[in-house]
Tab-separated table of C-alpha atoms in Angstrom:
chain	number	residue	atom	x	y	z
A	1	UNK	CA	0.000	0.000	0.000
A	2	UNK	CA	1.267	3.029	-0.819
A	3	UNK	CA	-0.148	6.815	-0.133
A	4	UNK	CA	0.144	10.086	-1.275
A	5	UNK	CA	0.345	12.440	1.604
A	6	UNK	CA	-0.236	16.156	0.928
A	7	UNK	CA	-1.132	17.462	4.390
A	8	UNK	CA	1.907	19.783	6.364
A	9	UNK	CA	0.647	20.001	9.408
A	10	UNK	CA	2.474	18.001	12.327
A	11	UNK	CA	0.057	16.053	14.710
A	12	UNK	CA	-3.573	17.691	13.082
A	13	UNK	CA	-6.562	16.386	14.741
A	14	UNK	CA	-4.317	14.664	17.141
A	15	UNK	CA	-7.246	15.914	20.445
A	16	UNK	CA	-9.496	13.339	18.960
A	17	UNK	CA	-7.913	9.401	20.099
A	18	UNK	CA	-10.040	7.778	17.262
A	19	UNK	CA	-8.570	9.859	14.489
A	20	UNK	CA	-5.242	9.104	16.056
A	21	UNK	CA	-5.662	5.556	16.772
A	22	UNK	CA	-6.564	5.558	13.326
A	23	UNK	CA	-3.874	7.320	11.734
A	24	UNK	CA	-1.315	5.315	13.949
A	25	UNK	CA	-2.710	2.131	12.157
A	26	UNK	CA	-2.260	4.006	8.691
A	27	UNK	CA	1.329	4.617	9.526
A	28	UNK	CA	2.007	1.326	10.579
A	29	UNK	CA	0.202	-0.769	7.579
A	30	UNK	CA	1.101	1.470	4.929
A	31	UNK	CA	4.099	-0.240	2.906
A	32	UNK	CA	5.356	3.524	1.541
A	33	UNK	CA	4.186	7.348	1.471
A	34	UNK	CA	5.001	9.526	-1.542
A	35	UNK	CA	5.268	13.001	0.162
A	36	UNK	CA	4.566	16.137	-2.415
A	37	UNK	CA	7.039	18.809	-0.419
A	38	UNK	CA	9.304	18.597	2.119
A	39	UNK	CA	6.906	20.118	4.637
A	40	UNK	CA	4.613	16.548	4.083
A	41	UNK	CA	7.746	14.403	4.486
A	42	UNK	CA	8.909	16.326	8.253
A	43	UNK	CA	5.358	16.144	8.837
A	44	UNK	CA	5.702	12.142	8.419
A	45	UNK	CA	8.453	12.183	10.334
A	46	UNK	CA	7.618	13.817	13.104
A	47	UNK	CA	4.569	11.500	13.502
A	48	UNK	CA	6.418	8.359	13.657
A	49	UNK	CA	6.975	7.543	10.178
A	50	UNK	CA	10.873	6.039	9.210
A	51	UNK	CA	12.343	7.886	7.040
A	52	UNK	CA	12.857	4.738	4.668
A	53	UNK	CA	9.308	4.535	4.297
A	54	UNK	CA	9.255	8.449	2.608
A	55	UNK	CA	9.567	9.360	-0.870
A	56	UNK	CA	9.824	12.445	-2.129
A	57	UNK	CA	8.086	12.952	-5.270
A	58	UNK	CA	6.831	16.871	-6.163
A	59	UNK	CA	4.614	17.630	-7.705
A	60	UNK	CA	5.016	18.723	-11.747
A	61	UNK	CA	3.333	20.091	-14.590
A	62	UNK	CA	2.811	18.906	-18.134
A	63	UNK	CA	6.212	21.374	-19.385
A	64	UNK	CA	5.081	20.565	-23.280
A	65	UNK	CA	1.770	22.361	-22.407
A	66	UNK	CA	2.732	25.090	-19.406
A	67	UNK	CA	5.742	27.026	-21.570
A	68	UNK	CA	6.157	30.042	-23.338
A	69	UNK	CA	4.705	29.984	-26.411
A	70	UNK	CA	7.660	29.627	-29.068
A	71	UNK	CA	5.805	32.075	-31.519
A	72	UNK	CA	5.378	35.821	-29.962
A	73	UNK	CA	2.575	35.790	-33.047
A	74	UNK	CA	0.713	33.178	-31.243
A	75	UNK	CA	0.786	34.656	-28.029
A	76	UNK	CA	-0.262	38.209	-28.984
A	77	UNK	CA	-3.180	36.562	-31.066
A	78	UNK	CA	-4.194	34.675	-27.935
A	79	UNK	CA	-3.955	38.026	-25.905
A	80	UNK	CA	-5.965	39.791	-27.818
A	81	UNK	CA	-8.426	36.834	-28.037
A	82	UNK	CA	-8.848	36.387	-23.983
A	83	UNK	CA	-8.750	40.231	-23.266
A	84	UNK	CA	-11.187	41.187	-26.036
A	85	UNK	CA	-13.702	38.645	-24.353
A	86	UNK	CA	-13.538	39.886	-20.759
A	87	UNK	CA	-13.135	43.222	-22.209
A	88	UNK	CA	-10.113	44.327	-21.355
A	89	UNK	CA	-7.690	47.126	-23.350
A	90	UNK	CA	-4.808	45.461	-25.140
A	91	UNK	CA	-2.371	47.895	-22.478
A	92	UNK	CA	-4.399	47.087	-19.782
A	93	UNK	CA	-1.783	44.841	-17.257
A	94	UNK	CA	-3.302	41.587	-15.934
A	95	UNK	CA	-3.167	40.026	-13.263
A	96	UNK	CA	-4.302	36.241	-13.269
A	97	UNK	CA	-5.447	34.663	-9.661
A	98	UNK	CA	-6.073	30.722	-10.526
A	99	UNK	CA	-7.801	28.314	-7.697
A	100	UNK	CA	-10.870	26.844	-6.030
A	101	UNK	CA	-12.585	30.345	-4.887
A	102	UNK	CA	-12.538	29.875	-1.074
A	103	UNK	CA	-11.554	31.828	1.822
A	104	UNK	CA	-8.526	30.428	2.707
A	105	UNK	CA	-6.837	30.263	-0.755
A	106	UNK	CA	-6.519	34.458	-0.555
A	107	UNK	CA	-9.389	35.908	-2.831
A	108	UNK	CA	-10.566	38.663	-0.393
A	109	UNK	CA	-7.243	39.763	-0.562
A	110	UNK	CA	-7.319	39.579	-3.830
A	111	UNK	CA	-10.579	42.398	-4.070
A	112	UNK	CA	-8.706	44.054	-1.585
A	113	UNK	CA	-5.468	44.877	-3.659
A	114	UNK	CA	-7.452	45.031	-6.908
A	115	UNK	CA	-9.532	48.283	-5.410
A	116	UNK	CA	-6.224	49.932	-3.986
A	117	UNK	CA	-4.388	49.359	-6.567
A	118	UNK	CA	-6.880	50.227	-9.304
A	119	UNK	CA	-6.683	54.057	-7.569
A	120	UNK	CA	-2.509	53.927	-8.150
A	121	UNK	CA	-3.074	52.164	-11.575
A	122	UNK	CA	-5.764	52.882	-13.899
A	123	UNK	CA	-4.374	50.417	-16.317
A	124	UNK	CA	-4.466	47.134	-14.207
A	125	UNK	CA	-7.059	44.597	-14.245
A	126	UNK	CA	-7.092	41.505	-11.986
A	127	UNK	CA	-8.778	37.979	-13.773
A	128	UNK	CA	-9.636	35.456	-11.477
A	129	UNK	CA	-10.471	32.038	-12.701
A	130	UNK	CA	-12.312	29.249	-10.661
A	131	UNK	CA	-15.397	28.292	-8.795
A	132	UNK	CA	-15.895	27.547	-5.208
A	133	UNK	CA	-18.439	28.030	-2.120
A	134	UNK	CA	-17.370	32.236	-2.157
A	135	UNK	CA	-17.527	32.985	-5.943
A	136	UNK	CA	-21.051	34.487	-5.421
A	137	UNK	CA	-20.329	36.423	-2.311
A	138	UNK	CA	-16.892	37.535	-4.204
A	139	UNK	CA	-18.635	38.693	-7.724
A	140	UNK	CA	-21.387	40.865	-4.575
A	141	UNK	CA	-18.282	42.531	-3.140
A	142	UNK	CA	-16.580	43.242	-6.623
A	143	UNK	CA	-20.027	44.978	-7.176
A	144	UNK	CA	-20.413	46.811	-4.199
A	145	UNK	CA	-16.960	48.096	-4.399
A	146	UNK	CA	-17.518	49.666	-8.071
A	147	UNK	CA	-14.650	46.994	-9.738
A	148	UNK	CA	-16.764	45.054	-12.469
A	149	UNK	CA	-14.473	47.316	-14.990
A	150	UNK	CA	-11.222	46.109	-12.683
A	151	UNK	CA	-12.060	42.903	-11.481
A	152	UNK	CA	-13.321	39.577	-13.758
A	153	UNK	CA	-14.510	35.954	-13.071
A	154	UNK	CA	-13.878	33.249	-15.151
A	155	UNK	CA	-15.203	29.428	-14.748
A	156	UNK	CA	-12.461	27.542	-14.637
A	157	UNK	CA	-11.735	26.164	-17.806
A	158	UNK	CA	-10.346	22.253	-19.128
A	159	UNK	CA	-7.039	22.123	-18.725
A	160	UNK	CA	-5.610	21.982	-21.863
A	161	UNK	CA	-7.161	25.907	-21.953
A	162	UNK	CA	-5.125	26.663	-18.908
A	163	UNK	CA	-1.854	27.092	-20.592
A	164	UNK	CA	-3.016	29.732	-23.180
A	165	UNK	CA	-4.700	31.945	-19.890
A	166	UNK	CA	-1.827	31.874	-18.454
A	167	UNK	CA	0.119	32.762	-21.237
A	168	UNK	CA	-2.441	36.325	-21.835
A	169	UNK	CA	-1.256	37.447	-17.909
A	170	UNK	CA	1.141	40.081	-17.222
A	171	UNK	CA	1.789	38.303	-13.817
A	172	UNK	CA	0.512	35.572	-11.743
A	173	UNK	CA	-1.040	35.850	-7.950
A	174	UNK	CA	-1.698	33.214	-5.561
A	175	UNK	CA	-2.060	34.350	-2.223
A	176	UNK	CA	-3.212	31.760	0.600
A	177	UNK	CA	-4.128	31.814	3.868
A	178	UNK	CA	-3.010	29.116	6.564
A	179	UNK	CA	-5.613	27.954	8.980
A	180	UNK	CA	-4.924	25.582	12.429
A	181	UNK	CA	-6.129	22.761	9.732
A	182	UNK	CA	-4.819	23.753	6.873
A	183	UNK	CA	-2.382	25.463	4.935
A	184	UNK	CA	-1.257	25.419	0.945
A	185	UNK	CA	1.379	22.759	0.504
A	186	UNK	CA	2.453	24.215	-2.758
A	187	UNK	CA	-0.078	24.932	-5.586
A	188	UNK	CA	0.020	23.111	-9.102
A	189	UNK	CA	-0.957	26.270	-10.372
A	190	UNK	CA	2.072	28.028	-9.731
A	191	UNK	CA	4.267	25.512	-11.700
A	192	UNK	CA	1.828	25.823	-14.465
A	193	UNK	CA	2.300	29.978	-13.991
């Protein structure tokens, strides 16, 4: 048996014996653990696992599909494309926020930047793509704050799409929040940036 561990944080859940019984017996039975960062693998270790029983195998992104585009053509064609669609000027500077729209991934500070930064820079426009539980509540505040010229949503799209949106940014955010359960291990969306 061997699992995949993602989580970071030493000893979670640890005030409930159950979920630690439980996660003892996982240790024990499992044959190895493929750990995506180095925070996952200390995390292992901490906990009990051997070392010998720890891979560490980050995680990647499809590098024929996530790359510049060899033809500046191309690129300027898809620009124009993507920026014509969410109506954006061809100067305007973009900023592309990628992600499942909740609270702790960052996207309030997202709104938050976007409206003082849209009074130092006219020119700047902030595309975020994804769905999630706060999209709605986001797209409210967007309104309320007078940034549906500044600020865009997007559905995220299949992911042989992804490469080309990334490819129309200026720059890439991806701000996250850590919480007593959780925080980023490293985002797939920032090799693919």
């Amino acid at each position: 048996v061997t699992l995949t561990v993602y989580e970071n944080i030493p000893y979670l859940f640890h005030e409930y014996p159950k979920r630690e019984a439980l996660k003892k017996e996982v240790y024990t039975y499992t044959d190895h653990f493929l750990a995506v960062n180095e925070m996952s693998r200390q995390m292992l270790i901490l906990e009990g696992v051997p070392s010998g029983k720890i891979s560490l195998v980050p995680q990647s992104a499809d590098t024929s599909r996530f790359t510049p585009s060899p033809s500046q053509r191309l690129v300027r064609l898809w620009r124009k494309k993507l920026r014509d669609a969410i109506g954006l000027k061809p100067d305007d500077f973009l900023v592309l926020c990628v992600g499942r729209i909740v609270w702790e991934k960052g996207w309030y500070d997202i709104i938050a930047t976007a409206a003082r930064l849209k009074q130092l820079l006219p020119k700047i426009s902030f595309l975020c793509v994804g769905d999630g539980p706060e999209r709605k509540r986001l797209e409210l505040l967007v309104k309320d704050l007078q940034l549906t010229n500044t600020v865009k949503f997007m559905r995220l799209l299949p992911y042989q799409e992804m490469a080309d949106i990334f490819r129309a940014a200026d720059i890439f955010l991806y701000p996250s929040l850590p919480t007593p359960t959780w925080n980023a291990q490293f985002g797939g969306v920032l090799i693919e940036a």
